[in-house]
Amino acid sequence: MDRVYNFSPGPSQLALPVLEKAQKDLLVYGDTGMSVMEMSHRSKMYTDIYDRTVADLKDLMAIPEDYEAVFLQGGATQQFSAVPLNLMVNQKADYIDSGNFAHLAAEEGKRYGEVTVVASSREDNYTYVPDVKKIKFSPDADYLHITQNNTIYGTRFTELPQSAAPLVCDASSMILSEVMDVSKYGAIYAGAQKNIGPSGLCVLIVRKDLLGKAMKICPKLLNWQVQVEKGSMYNTPNTWGIYVAGLTFQWLKEQGGVEAMEKINIEKAAMLYDFLDNSRLFRPTAQKEYRSRMNVTFVTGDADKDAAFVKAAAGAGLVNLKGHRTVGGMRASIYNAMPVEGVKKLVAFMKDFEAHNA
Ligand SMILES: *Cc1c(COP(=O)(O)O)cnc(C)c1O
C-alpha cells in the first residue's frame, strides 16, 4: 500500500527521509552490531546519539548559553504538573486560557497554588487569542503560562505577552515550525509527536536561573534540575524517541533549518486559507488575525457534508481530516513533515468536492 498524506494533529506524519533512515539502521546501527532500541542508555554509542541530538536542537533553535534542553517523558501533559511544581515559589501563577490544552494546564496549576486566568477566549469557543496588550498581569506571579499554538481550535499567538514574570510556553504544536526567540521565554516545553518525532517524549528548554526552585513535594522525576543534572537520564529515557527526534533535527538542518521551514509553513497555510476564504462551501473557523499555520480548522456548516468530506478525502489518500470531537468540522494539521505537495493535493480535492456539493 502507498503512503497517505496524514493530516493528523498528533501523532502525526514524520518526514519520509527520517523513517527511511530509521528503517535502514533498524537492525544494526553503524558499527555497533545492534539496534538503537537495544542499546544501554549509558553506553558511549547511545550517549553520542543523545549529545548530538541535544546539540542539533540547540543549534536549530539558537538556544542561548544560559538555557538547558532535556528530553522528558509523560508528554506535554505531565509538564502541566511539572511547571507549577518547579516554578510556583510563591504559589501564584498567571495563565492565559486560549484553548483546551491551555485550560487543562491552568486547571492542573490550581492543584498547587493560586492560579489567575488573566485572559480567556473560552466563552467564544476559543476562536481567537486574547489581545495580549489589554491584559493586566498579577504583580507577584511566579510565571505566566501560554499555549502559543492552539492545536484544537487552530489559533496562534501573533505577539508575546509582556509580563514581568517568566513566560512559560506550551509549544507542542508549533515548536520548530517558526523562529522563536528563546531568550523571551523562561521555559518552553513541547510533546514530540507533532513537530519532532514519535510520541512518549517531551522537549523542555529552561533558563538556568529557574532551576532549583522546585517544591518539596515535587516528584524527583518531574524535577527539572534533577533532569538537567542527569542529562535526561535520571532513569531510562525514551531512547528510541530521542533517536528519531535526532533524525528529524538532522533532516530539518538539511532543509535549511527553522527559518526555511517557517517560509514553507507560511506558504502551505496561505494556500489553504486563500482557498477557504473564497470557497462557496467551506469556511475557516478561527478569526483571521489569529489563524494557526499548523492546524487549519474549517467547516461546511452542515455536519453531514463535513462527514461526507472527511470520508471522501480519506478515500483519496488524504486522511485524518476530522476536527476534534469538541468542535466538529475539519482540521488539517500541516506540521513541518507535511510537504507542499500534500497541501496542494488537499486543496485540489476540496475544489473538486466543492464543485459537486456546493
Ligand atoms: C497535543 C498537545 C498536548 C498534549 O500532549 P501529550 O503529549 O499528549 O501530553 C498539550 N498541549 C498542546 C498544545 C498540544 O498540542
mmCIF file of C-alpha atoms and ligand atoms in Angstrom:
data_model
loop_
_atom_site.group_PDB
_atom_site.id
_atom_site.type_symbol
_atom_site.label_atom_id
_atom_site.label_comp_id
_atom_site.label_asym_id
_atom_site.label_seq_id
_atom_site.Cartn_x
_atom_site.Cartn_y
_atom_site.Cartn_z
ATOM 1 C CA MET A 1 0.000 0.000 0.000
ATOM 2 C CA ASP A 2 1.167 3.541 -0.751
ATOM 3 C CA ARG A 3 1.727 6.079 1.997
ATOM 4 C CA VAL A 4 -1.113 8.547 2.508
ATOM 5 C CA TYR A 5 -0.984 12.247 3.302
ATOM 6 C CA ASN A 6 -1.679 12.175 7.018
ATOM 7 C CA PHE A 7 -3.221 15.377 8.384
ATOM 8 C CA SER A 8 -3.437 14.013 11.923
ATOM 9 C CA PRO A 9 -2.935 16.520 14.776
ATOM 10 C CA GLY A 10 -0.659 14.024 16.520
ATOM 11 C CA PRO A 11 0.935 11.585 16.453
ATOM 12 C CA SER A 12 1.442 12.972 13.005
ATOM 13 C CA GLN A 13 3.269 12.345 9.792
ATOM 14 C CA LEU A 14 7.062 12.086 10.001
ATOM 15 C CA ALA A 15 9.357 13.164 7.188
ATOM 16 C CA LEU A 16 9.931 10.247 4.829
ATOM 17 C CA PRO A 17 13.762 10.502 4.902
ATOM 18 C CA VAL A 18 13.568 10.199 8.715
ATOM 19 C CA LEU A 19 11.563 6.988 8.503
ATOM 20 C CA GLU A 20 13.828 5.623 5.784
ATOM 21 C CA LYS A 21 16.952 6.289 7.840
ATOM 22 C CA ALA A 22 15.381 4.685 10.914
ATOM 23 C CA GLN A 23 14.420 1.688 8.793
ATOM 24 C CA LYS A 24 17.878 1.361 7.281
ATOM 25 C CA ASP A 25 19.521 1.371 10.717
ATOM 26 C CA LEU A 26 16.787 -0.556 12.486
ATOM 27 C CA LEU A 27 18.647 -3.858 12.894
ATOM 28 C CA VAL A 28 22.218 -2.597 13.115
ATOM 29 C CA TYR A 29 23.156 0.994 13.907
ATOM 30 C CA GLY A 30 26.536 1.939 12.439
ATOM 31 C CA ASP A 31 29.219 -0.494 13.617
ATOM 32 C CA THR A 32 27.551 -1.236 16.946
ATOM 33 C CA GLY A 33 26.064 -4.571 15.911
ATOM 34 C CA MET A 34 22.696 -3.720 17.463
ATOM 35 C CA SER A 35 19.575 -1.637 17.104
ATOM 36 C CA VAL A 36 19.303 1.722 18.869
ATOM 37 C CA MET A 37 16.384 0.144 20.752
ATOM 38 C CA GLU A 38 18.742 -2.414 22.261
ATOM 39 C CA MET A 39 21.459 -0.049 23.481
ATOM 40 C CA SER A 40 22.123 0.854 27.084
ATOM 41 C CA HIS A 41 21.263 4.496 27.566
ATOM 42 C CA ARG A 42 24.566 4.844 29.405
ATOM 43 C CA SER A 43 26.702 3.311 26.636
ATOM 44 C CA LYS A 44 29.058 5.509 24.634
ATOM 45 C CA MET A 45 27.231 4.581 21.418
ATOM 46 C CA TYR A 46 23.995 5.914 22.826
ATOM 47 C CA THR A 47 25.339 8.979 24.631
ATOM 48 C CA ASP A 48 26.911 10.004 21.305
ATOM 49 C CA ILE A 49 23.438 9.942 19.755
ATOM 50 C CA TYR A 50 21.997 11.837 22.720
ATOM 51 C CA ASP A 51 24.687 14.529 22.751
ATOM 52 C CA ARG A 52 24.338 15.148 19.045
ATOM 53 C CA THR A 53 20.553 15.356 19.327
ATOM 54 C CA VAL A 54 20.734 17.978 22.082
ATOM 55 C CA ALA A 55 23.412 19.918 20.177
ATOM 56 C CA ASP A 56 21.315 19.894 16.995
ATOM 57 C CA LEU A 57 18.241 21.145 18.857
ATOM 58 C CA LYS A 58 20.280 23.943 20.436
ATOM 59 C CA ASP A 59 21.633 24.798 17.033
ATOM 60 C CA LEU A 60 18.255 24.749 15.257
ATOM 61 C CA MET A 61 16.569 26.961 17.838
ATOM 62 C CA ALA A 62 19.647 29.104 18.546
ATOM 63 C CA ILE A 63 19.195 28.294 22.240
ATOM 64 C CA PRO A 64 21.303 30.738 24.291
ATOM 65 C CA GLU A 65 24.061 29.576 26.652
ATOM 66 C CA ASP A 66 22.033 30.293 29.767
ATOM 67 C CA TYR A 67 19.408 27.698 28.831
ATOM 68 C CA GLU A 68 19.324 23.919 29.154
ATOM 69 C CA ALA A 69 17.497 21.425 26.963
ATOM 70 C CA VAL A 70 16.349 17.970 28.101
ATOM 71 C CA PHE A 71 14.103 15.161 26.869
ATOM 72 C CA LEU A 72 11.418 14.074 29.296
ATOM 73 C CA GLN A 73 8.617 11.540 29.378
ATOM 74 C CA GLY A 74 4.932 11.904 30.153
ATOM 75 C CA GLY A 75 4.210 14.145 27.181
ATOM 76 C CA ALA A 76 3.253 17.791 27.373
ATOM 77 C CA THR A 77 0.508 16.895 29.840
ATOM 78 C CA GLN A 78 2.992 15.874 32.505
ATOM 79 C CA GLN A 79 4.523 19.337 32.223
ATOM 80 C CA PHE A 80 1.135 20.819 33.169
ATOM 81 C CA SER A 81 2.055 19.449 36.627
ATOM 82 C CA ALA A 82 5.815 19.898 36.398
ATOM 83 C CA VAL A 83 5.557 23.627 35.604
ATOM 84 C CA PRO A 84 3.886 24.586 38.902
ATOM 85 C CA LEU A 85 5.873 22.001 40.858
ATOM 86 C CA ASN A 86 9.114 23.565 39.610
ATOM 87 C CA LEU A 87 8.252 27.236 39.448
ATOM 88 C CA MET A 88 5.482 28.132 41.908
ATOM 89 C CA VAL A 89 7.790 29.517 44.583
ATOM 90 C CA ASN A 90 5.165 31.946 45.909
ATOM 91 C CA GLN A 91 2.342 29.629 44.850
ATOM 92 C CA LYS A 92 0.921 32.150 42.415
ATOM 93 C CA ALA A 93 0.782 31.993 38.651
ATOM 94 C CA ASP A 94 -0.958 33.653 35.706
ATOM 95 C CA TYR A 95 -2.409 31.653 32.816
ATOM 96 C CA ILE A 96 -3.920 32.724 29.518
ATOM 97 C CA ASP A 97 -6.788 30.418 28.580
ATOM 98 C CA SER A 98 -6.718 30.294 24.791
ATOM 99 C CA GLY A 99 -7.776 26.703 24.167
ATOM 100 C CA ASN A 100 -8.419 23.262 25.552
ATOM 101 C CA PHE A 101 -4.817 22.453 26.461
ATOM 102 C CA ALA A 102 -4.293 25.936 27.927
ATOM 103 C CA HIS A 103 -7.371 25.321 30.063
ATOM 104 C CA LEU A 104 -6.139 21.931 31.227
ATOM 105 C CA ALA A 105 -2.755 23.413 32.124
ATOM 106 C CA ALA A 106 -4.423 26.092 34.266
ATOM 107 C CA GLU A 107 -6.688 23.551 35.951
ATOM 108 C CA GLU A 108 -3.671 21.435 36.859
ATOM 109 C CA GLY A 109 -1.847 24.517 38.135
ATOM 110 C CA LYS A 110 -4.693 25.109 40.605
ATOM 111 C CA ARG A 111 -3.734 21.926 42.431
ATOM 112 C CA TYR A 112 -0.517 23.597 43.573
ATOM 113 C CA GLY A 113 -1.331 27.234 44.153
ATOM 114 C CA GLU A 114 -3.337 30.290 43.254
ATOM 115 C CA VAL A 115 -3.943 30.442 39.540
ATOM 116 C CA THR A 116 -5.194 33.644 37.939
ATOM 117 C CA VAL A 117 -6.634 33.270 34.464
ATOM 118 C CA VAL A 118 -5.658 36.740 33.273
ATOM 119 C CA ALA A 119 -7.382 36.407 29.889
ATOM 120 C CA SER A 120 -9.616 33.857 28.220
ATOM 121 C CA SER A 121 -11.390 33.271 24.924
ATOM 122 C CA ARG A 122 -13.290 30.284 26.318
ATOM 123 C CA GLU A 123 -16.692 31.996 26.189
ATOM 124 C CA ASP A 124 -16.276 32.461 22.429
ATOM 125 C CA ASN A 125 -15.316 28.845 21.852
ATOM 126 C CA TYR A 126 -11.657 29.832 21.504
ATOM 127 C CA THR A 127 -11.977 31.267 18.005
ATOM 128 C CA TYR A 128 -9.287 33.835 18.797
ATOM 129 C CA VAL A 129 -6.397 34.516 21.149
ATOM 130 C CA PRO A 130 -6.968 37.240 23.783
ATOM 131 C CA ASP A 131 -5.328 40.582 22.976
ATOM 132 C CA VAL A 132 -2.108 40.447 24.994
ATOM 133 C CA LYS A 133 -1.839 44.245 25.096
ATOM 134 C CA LYS A 134 -5.004 44.517 27.198
ATOM 135 C CA ILE A 135 -4.023 42.015 29.857
ATOM 136 C CA LYS A 136 -3.339 43.054 33.447
ATOM 137 C CA PHE A 137 -0.861 40.640 34.964
ATOM 138 C CA SER A 138 -0.602 39.779 38.647
ATOM 139 C CA PRO A 139 2.327 41.692 40.138
ATOM 140 C CA ASP A 140 3.574 38.718 42.168
ATOM 141 C CA ALA A 141 3.054 35.781 39.783
ATOM 142 C CA ASP A 142 5.828 33.200 39.640
ATOM 143 C CA TYR A 143 5.272 32.765 35.908
ATOM 144 C CA LEU A 144 2.852 33.404 33.069
ATOM 145 C CA HIS A 145 1.746 30.336 31.108
ATOM 146 C CA ILE A 146 0.637 30.397 27.472
ATOM 147 C CA THR A 147 -0.137 27.803 24.807
ATOM 148 C CA GLN A 148 1.347 29.509 21.795
ATOM 149 C CA ASN A 149 -0.466 27.471 19.152
ATOM 150 C CA ASN A 150 -3.897 26.094 19.966
ATOM 151 C CA THR A 151 -3.961 22.718 18.267
ATOM 152 C CA ILE A 152 -7.682 22.042 18.533
ATOM 153 C CA TYR A 153 -9.067 25.464 17.601
ATOM 154 C CA GLY A 154 -6.429 26.418 15.034
ATOM 155 C CA THR A 155 -5.270 29.705 16.532
ATOM 156 C CA ARG A 156 -1.884 31.123 17.450
ATOM 157 C CA PHE A 157 -0.394 33.995 19.412
ATOM 158 C CA THR A 158 0.849 36.568 16.920
ATOM 159 C CA GLU A 159 2.512 38.538 19.677
ATOM 160 C CA LEU A 160 4.009 37.501 23.009
ATOM 161 C CA PRO A 161 2.600 38.943 26.247
ATOM 162 C CA GLN A 162 4.945 41.298 28.088
ATOM 163 C CA SER A 163 4.712 40.144 31.677
ATOM 164 C CA ALA A 164 7.378 40.749 34.313
ATOM 165 C CA ALA A 165 7.100 37.092 35.358
ATOM 166 C CA PRO A 166 8.949 34.445 33.308
ATOM 167 C CA LEU A 167 6.975 33.315 30.280
ATOM 168 C CA VAL A 168 6.308 29.562 30.216
ATOM 169 C CA CYS A 169 5.143 28.217 26.879
ATOM 170 C CA ASP A 170 3.491 25.008 25.750
ATOM 171 C CA ALA A 171 4.845 24.906 22.197
ATOM 172 C CA SER A 172 3.737 21.351 21.406
ATOM 173 C CA SER A 173 2.111 22.092 18.073
ATOM 174 C CA MET A 174 4.428 24.861 16.857
ATOM 175 C CA ILE A 175 7.967 24.178 18.083
ATOM 176 C CA LEU A 176 10.481 24.255 15.193
ATOM 177 C CA SER A 177 7.802 25.436 12.757
ATOM 178 C CA GLU A 178 8.755 29.084 13.101
ATOM 179 C CA VAL A 179 11.647 31.031 14.556
ATOM 180 C CA MET A 180 11.252 31.505 18.317
ATOM 181 C CA ASP A 181 13.413 33.949 20.228
ATOM 182 C CA VAL A 182 14.176 31.602 23.126
ATOM 183 C CA SER A 183 15.536 34.473 25.228
ATOM 184 C CA LYS A 184 11.989 35.807 25.565
ATOM 185 C CA TYR A 185 10.889 32.707 27.493
ATOM 186 C CA GLY A 186 11.632 31.272 30.913
ATOM 187 C CA ALA A 187 10.709 27.779 29.761
ATOM 188 C CA ILE A 188 9.391 26.119 26.609
ATOM 189 C CA TYR A 189 8.039 22.585 26.540
ATOM 190 C CA ALA A 190 6.606 20.512 23.729
ATOM 191 C CA GLY A 191 5.257 16.998 23.296
ATOM 192 C CA ALA A 192 7.253 15.476 20.447
ATOM 193 C CA GLN A 193 4.522 13.760 18.464
ATOM 194 C CA LYS A 194 3.542 16.825 16.431
ATOM 195 C CA ASN A 195 6.619 18.502 15.085
ATOM 196 C CA ILE A 196 9.522 16.412 16.363
ATOM 197 C CA GLY A 197 9.172 12.648 16.375
ATOM 198 C CA PRO A 198 7.372 9.719 17.960
ATOM 199 C CA SER A 199 5.074 10.091 20.979
ATOM 200 C CA GLY A 200 6.183 9.468 24.540
ATOM 201 C CA LEU A 201 8.726 12.242 24.522
ATOM 202 C CA CYS A 202 8.668 15.849 25.638
ATOM 203 C CA VAL A 203 11.294 18.501 24.998
ATOM 204 C CA LEU A 204 11.979 21.016 27.755
ATOM 205 C CA ILE A 205 14.050 24.150 27.288
ATOM 206 C CA VAL A 206 14.553 26.089 30.511
ATOM 207 C CA ARG A 207 16.543 29.110 31.608
ATOM 208 C CA LYS A 208 19.164 28.019 34.126
ATOM 209 C CA ASP A 209 18.249 30.550 36.798
ATOM 210 C CA LEU A 210 14.774 28.998 37.060
ATOM 211 C CA LEU A 211 16.204 25.653 38.144
ATOM 212 C CA GLY A 212 16.470 24.588 41.780
ATOM 213 C CA LYS A 213 13.214 26.179 42.927
ATOM 214 C CA ALA A 214 11.049 23.051 42.936
ATOM 215 C CA MET A 215 8.532 22.407 45.715
ATOM 216 C CA LYS A 216 9.482 19.823 48.343
ATOM 217 C CA ILE A 217 6.648 17.588 47.143
ATOM 218 C CA CYS A 218 7.884 17.661 43.525
ATOM 219 C CA PRO A 219 8.468 14.043 42.432
ATOM 220 C CA LYS A 220 12.103 13.521 41.608
ATOM 221 C CA LEU A 221 11.350 12.522 38.018
ATOM 222 C CA LEU A 222 9.465 15.775 37.459
ATOM 223 C CA ASN A 223 12.185 17.925 38.985
ATOM 224 C CA TRP A 224 13.749 19.898 36.151
ATOM 225 C CA GLN A 225 17.024 20.428 37.995
ATOM 226 C CA VAL A 226 17.444 16.694 38.529
ATOM 227 C CA GLN A 227 16.696 16.031 34.853
ATOM 228 C CA VAL A 228 19.159 18.701 33.747
ATOM 229 C CA GLU A 229 21.900 17.466 36.087
ATOM 230 C CA LYS A 230 21.412 13.900 34.861
ATOM 231 C CA GLY A 231 21.175 14.845 31.187
ATOM 232 C CA SER A 232 17.638 13.399 30.845
ATOM 233 C CA MET A 233 18.920 10.150 32.379
ATOM 234 C CA TYR A 234 17.846 10.043 35.989
ATOM 235 C CA ASN A 235 16.073 6.920 34.845
ATOM 236 C CA THR A 236 15.927 5.242 31.447
ATOM 237 C CA PRO A 237 14.726 7.818 28.938
ATOM 238 C CA ASN A 238 12.763 7.159 25.761
ATOM 239 C CA THR A 239 15.931 6.205 23.910
ATOM 240 C CA TRP A 240 14.263 5.364 20.602
ATOM 241 C CA GLY A 241 12.131 8.516 20.646
ATOM 242 C CA ILE A 242 15.175 10.703 21.263
ATOM 243 C CA TYR A 243 16.999 8.969 18.409
ATOM 244 C CA VAL A 244 14.150 9.591 15.937
ATOM 245 C CA ALA A 245 13.893 13.193 17.167
ATOM 246 C CA GLY A 246 17.598 13.465 16.344
ATOM 247 C CA LEU A 247 16.952 12.192 12.820
ATOM 248 C CA THR A 248 14.251 14.841 12.450
ATOM 249 C CA PHE A 249 16.657 17.543 13.636
ATOM 250 C CA GLN A 250 19.207 16.442 11.040
ATOM 251 C CA TRP A 251 16.512 16.462 8.369
ATOM 252 C CA LEU A 252 15.458 19.971 9.419
ATOM 253 C CA LYS A 253 19.039 21.157 9.103
ATOM 254 C CA GLU A 254 19.190 19.709 5.591
ATOM 255 C CA GLN A 255 16.010 21.672 4.755
ATOM 256 C CA GLY A 256 17.742 24.899 5.773
ATOM 257 C CA GLY A 257 16.686 24.972 9.418
ATOM 258 C CA VAL A 258 13.761 26.619 11.141
ATOM 259 C CA GLU A 259 13.853 29.811 9.088
ATOM 260 C CA ALA A 260 13.423 27.840 5.878
ATOM 261 C CA MET A 261 10.639 25.753 7.429
ATOM 262 C CA GLU A 262 8.832 28.890 8.557
ATOM 263 C CA LYS A 263 8.749 30.180 4.971
ATOM 264 C CA ILE A 264 7.356 26.895 3.680
ATOM 265 C CA ASN A 265 4.840 26.713 6.525
ATOM 266 C CA ILE A 266 3.560 30.224 5.776
ATOM 267 C CA GLU A 267 3.180 29.219 2.144
ATOM 268 C CA LYS A 268 1.354 25.985 2.987
ATOM 269 C CA ALA A 269 -1.078 27.703 5.365
ATOM 270 C CA ALA A 270 -1.727 30.521 2.872
ATOM 271 C CA MET A 271 -2.661 28.000 0.172
ATOM 272 C CA LEU A 272 -5.365 26.566 2.406
ATOM 273 C CA TYR A 273 -6.671 29.836 3.845
ATOM 274 C CA ASP A 274 -6.760 31.517 0.432
ATOM 275 C CA PHE A 275 -8.907 28.716 -0.843
ATOM 276 C CA LEU A 276 -11.139 28.708 2.256
ATOM 277 C CA ASP A 277 -11.664 32.491 2.145
ATOM 278 C CA ASN A 278 -13.016 32.198 -1.382
ATOM 279 C CA SER A 279 -14.868 28.928 -1.068
ATOM 280 C CA ARG A 280 -18.617 28.600 -1.735
ATOM 281 C CA LEU A 281 -18.778 25.545 0.521
ATOM 282 C CA PHE A 282 -16.126 25.676 3.226
ATOM 283 C CA ARG A 283 -15.344 28.400 5.709
ATOM 284 C CA PRO A 284 -12.460 28.743 8.175
ATOM 285 C CA THR A 285 -13.445 28.859 11.866
ATOM 286 C CA ALA A 286 -10.585 30.785 13.508
ATOM 287 C CA GLN A 287 -10.565 34.581 13.418
ATOM 288 C CA LYS A 288 -8.306 35.756 10.616
ATOM 289 C CA GLU A 289 -5.792 37.609 12.752
ATOM 290 C CA TYR A 290 -5.060 34.560 14.902
ATOM 291 C CA ARG A 291 -5.016 31.784 12.359
ATOM 292 C CA SER A 292 -2.670 28.920 13.086
ATOM 293 C CA ARG A 293 -0.099 27.936 10.481
ATOM 294 C CA MET A 294 -0.065 24.381 11.815
ATOM 295 C CA ASN A 295 -3.724 23.449 12.372
ATOM 296 C CA VAL A 296 -6.236 24.763 9.850
ATOM 297 C CA THR A 297 -9.811 24.410 11.093
ATOM 298 C CA PHE A 298 -12.844 24.693 8.813
ATOM 299 C CA VAL A 299 -16.479 23.650 8.384
ATOM 300 C CA THR A 300 -19.132 23.460 5.712
ATOM 301 C CA GLY A 301 -21.845 24.389 8.223
ATOM 302 C CA ASP A 302 -23.589 21.060 7.635
ATOM 303 C CA ALA A 303 -22.447 18.127 9.794
ATOM 304 C CA ASP A 304 -23.464 15.555 7.174
ATOM 305 C CA LYS A 305 -21.454 17.302 4.481
ATOM 306 C CA ASP A 306 -18.485 17.532 6.857
ATOM 307 C CA ALA A 307 -18.646 13.788 7.454
ATOM 308 C CA ALA A 308 -19.021 13.077 3.727
ATOM 309 C CA PHE A 309 -15.995 15.253 3.002
ATOM 310 C CA VAL A 310 -13.793 13.569 5.620
ATOM 311 C CA LYS A 311 -14.766 10.156 4.270
ATOM 312 C CA ALA A 312 -14.250 11.037 0.610
ATOM 313 C CA ALA A 313 -10.888 12.671 1.360
ATOM 314 C CA ALA A 314 -9.710 9.518 3.157
ATOM 315 C CA GLY A 315 -10.670 7.543 0.069
ATOM 316 C CA ALA A 316 -8.365 9.798 -1.925
ATOM 317 C CA GLY A 317 -5.405 9.231 0.434
ATOM 318 C CA LEU A 318 -5.901 12.418 2.481
ATOM 319 C CA VAL A 319 -6.539 11.073 5.961
ATOM 320 C CA ASN A 320 -7.324 12.254 9.497
ATOM 321 C CA LEU A 321 -9.079 15.472 8.484
ATOM 322 C CA LYS A 322 -11.845 15.156 11.065
ATOM 323 C CA GLY A 323 -11.947 18.034 13.550
ATOM 324 C CA HIS A 324 -11.522 17.497 17.280
ATOM 325 C CA ARG A 325 -14.560 15.933 18.928
ATOM 326 C CA THR A 326 -15.215 19.116 20.926
ATOM 327 C CA VAL A 327 -15.503 21.345 17.827
ATOM 328 C CA GLY A 328 -16.537 19.110 14.943
ATOM 329 C CA GLY A 329 -15.926 20.090 11.329
ATOM 330 C CA MET A 330 -12.496 19.583 9.845
ATOM 331 C CA ARG A 331 -8.910 20.235 10.781
ATOM 332 C CA ALA A 332 -5.884 19.887 8.534
ATOM 333 C CA SER A 333 -2.706 19.649 10.590
ATOM 334 C CA ILE A 334 0.182 20.659 8.374
ATOM 335 C CA TYR A 335 3.284 20.348 10.513
ATOM 336 C CA ASN A 336 6.844 20.513 9.185
ATOM 337 C CA ALA A 337 6.723 16.985 7.772
ATOM 338 C CA MET A 338 3.680 17.699 5.577
ATOM 339 C CA PRO A 339 5.097 18.517 2.147
ATOM 340 C CA VAL A 340 3.736 21.375 -0.002
ATOM 341 C CA GLU A 341 2.585 18.654 -2.390
ATOM 342 C CA GLY A 342 0.231 17.232 0.269
ATOM 343 C CA VAL A 343 -1.418 20.611 0.805
ATOM 344 C CA LYS A 344 -1.757 21.117 -2.979
ATOM 345 C CA LYS A 345 -3.474 17.734 -3.235
ATOM 346 C CA LEU A 346 -5.815 18.656 -0.396
ATOM 347 C CA VAL A 347 -6.781 21.997 -1.954
ATOM 348 C CA ALA A 348 -7.380 20.330 -5.318
ATOM 349 C CA PHE A 349 -9.551 17.731 -3.623
ATOM 350 C CA MET A 350 -11.550 20.404 -1.766
ATOM 351 C CA LYS A 351 -12.149 22.287 -5.026
ATOM 352 C CA ASP A 352 -13.446 19.156 -6.621
ATOM 353 C CA PHE A 353 -15.661 18.323 -3.636
ATOM 354 C CA GLU A 354 -16.984 21.882 -3.657
ATOM 355 C CA ALA A 355 -17.853 21.663 -7.344
ATOM 356 C CA HIS A 356 -20.045 18.646 -6.609
ATOM 357 C CA ASN A 357 -21.512 19.708 -3.258
ATOM 358 C CA ALA A 358 -21.830 23.492 -3.015
HETATM 359 C C1 LIG B 1 -1.069 17.577 21.905
HETATM 360 C C2 LIG B 1 -0.900 18.681 22.849
HETATM 361 C C3 LIG B 1 -0.780 18.445 24.227
HETATM 362 C C4 LIG B 1 -0.857 17.078 24.826
HETATM 363 O O1 LIG B 1 0.315 16.397 24.577
HETATM 364 P P1 LIG B 1 0.612 14.966 25.228
HETATM 365 O O2 LIG B 1 1.988 14.694 24.735
HETATM 366 O O3 LIG B 1 -0.424 14.033 24.710
HETATM 367 O O4 LIG B 1 0.562 15.113 26.691
HETATM 368 C C5 LIG B 1 -0.605 19.535 25.048
HETATM 369 N N1 LIG B 1 -0.550 20.788 24.563
HETATM 370 C C6 LIG B 1 -0.672 21.037 23.246
HETATM 371 C C7 LIG B 1 -0.619 22.450 22.752
HETATM 372 C C8 LIG B 1 -0.862 20.001 22.346
HETATM 373 O O5 LIG B 1 -0.994 20.255 21.047
#
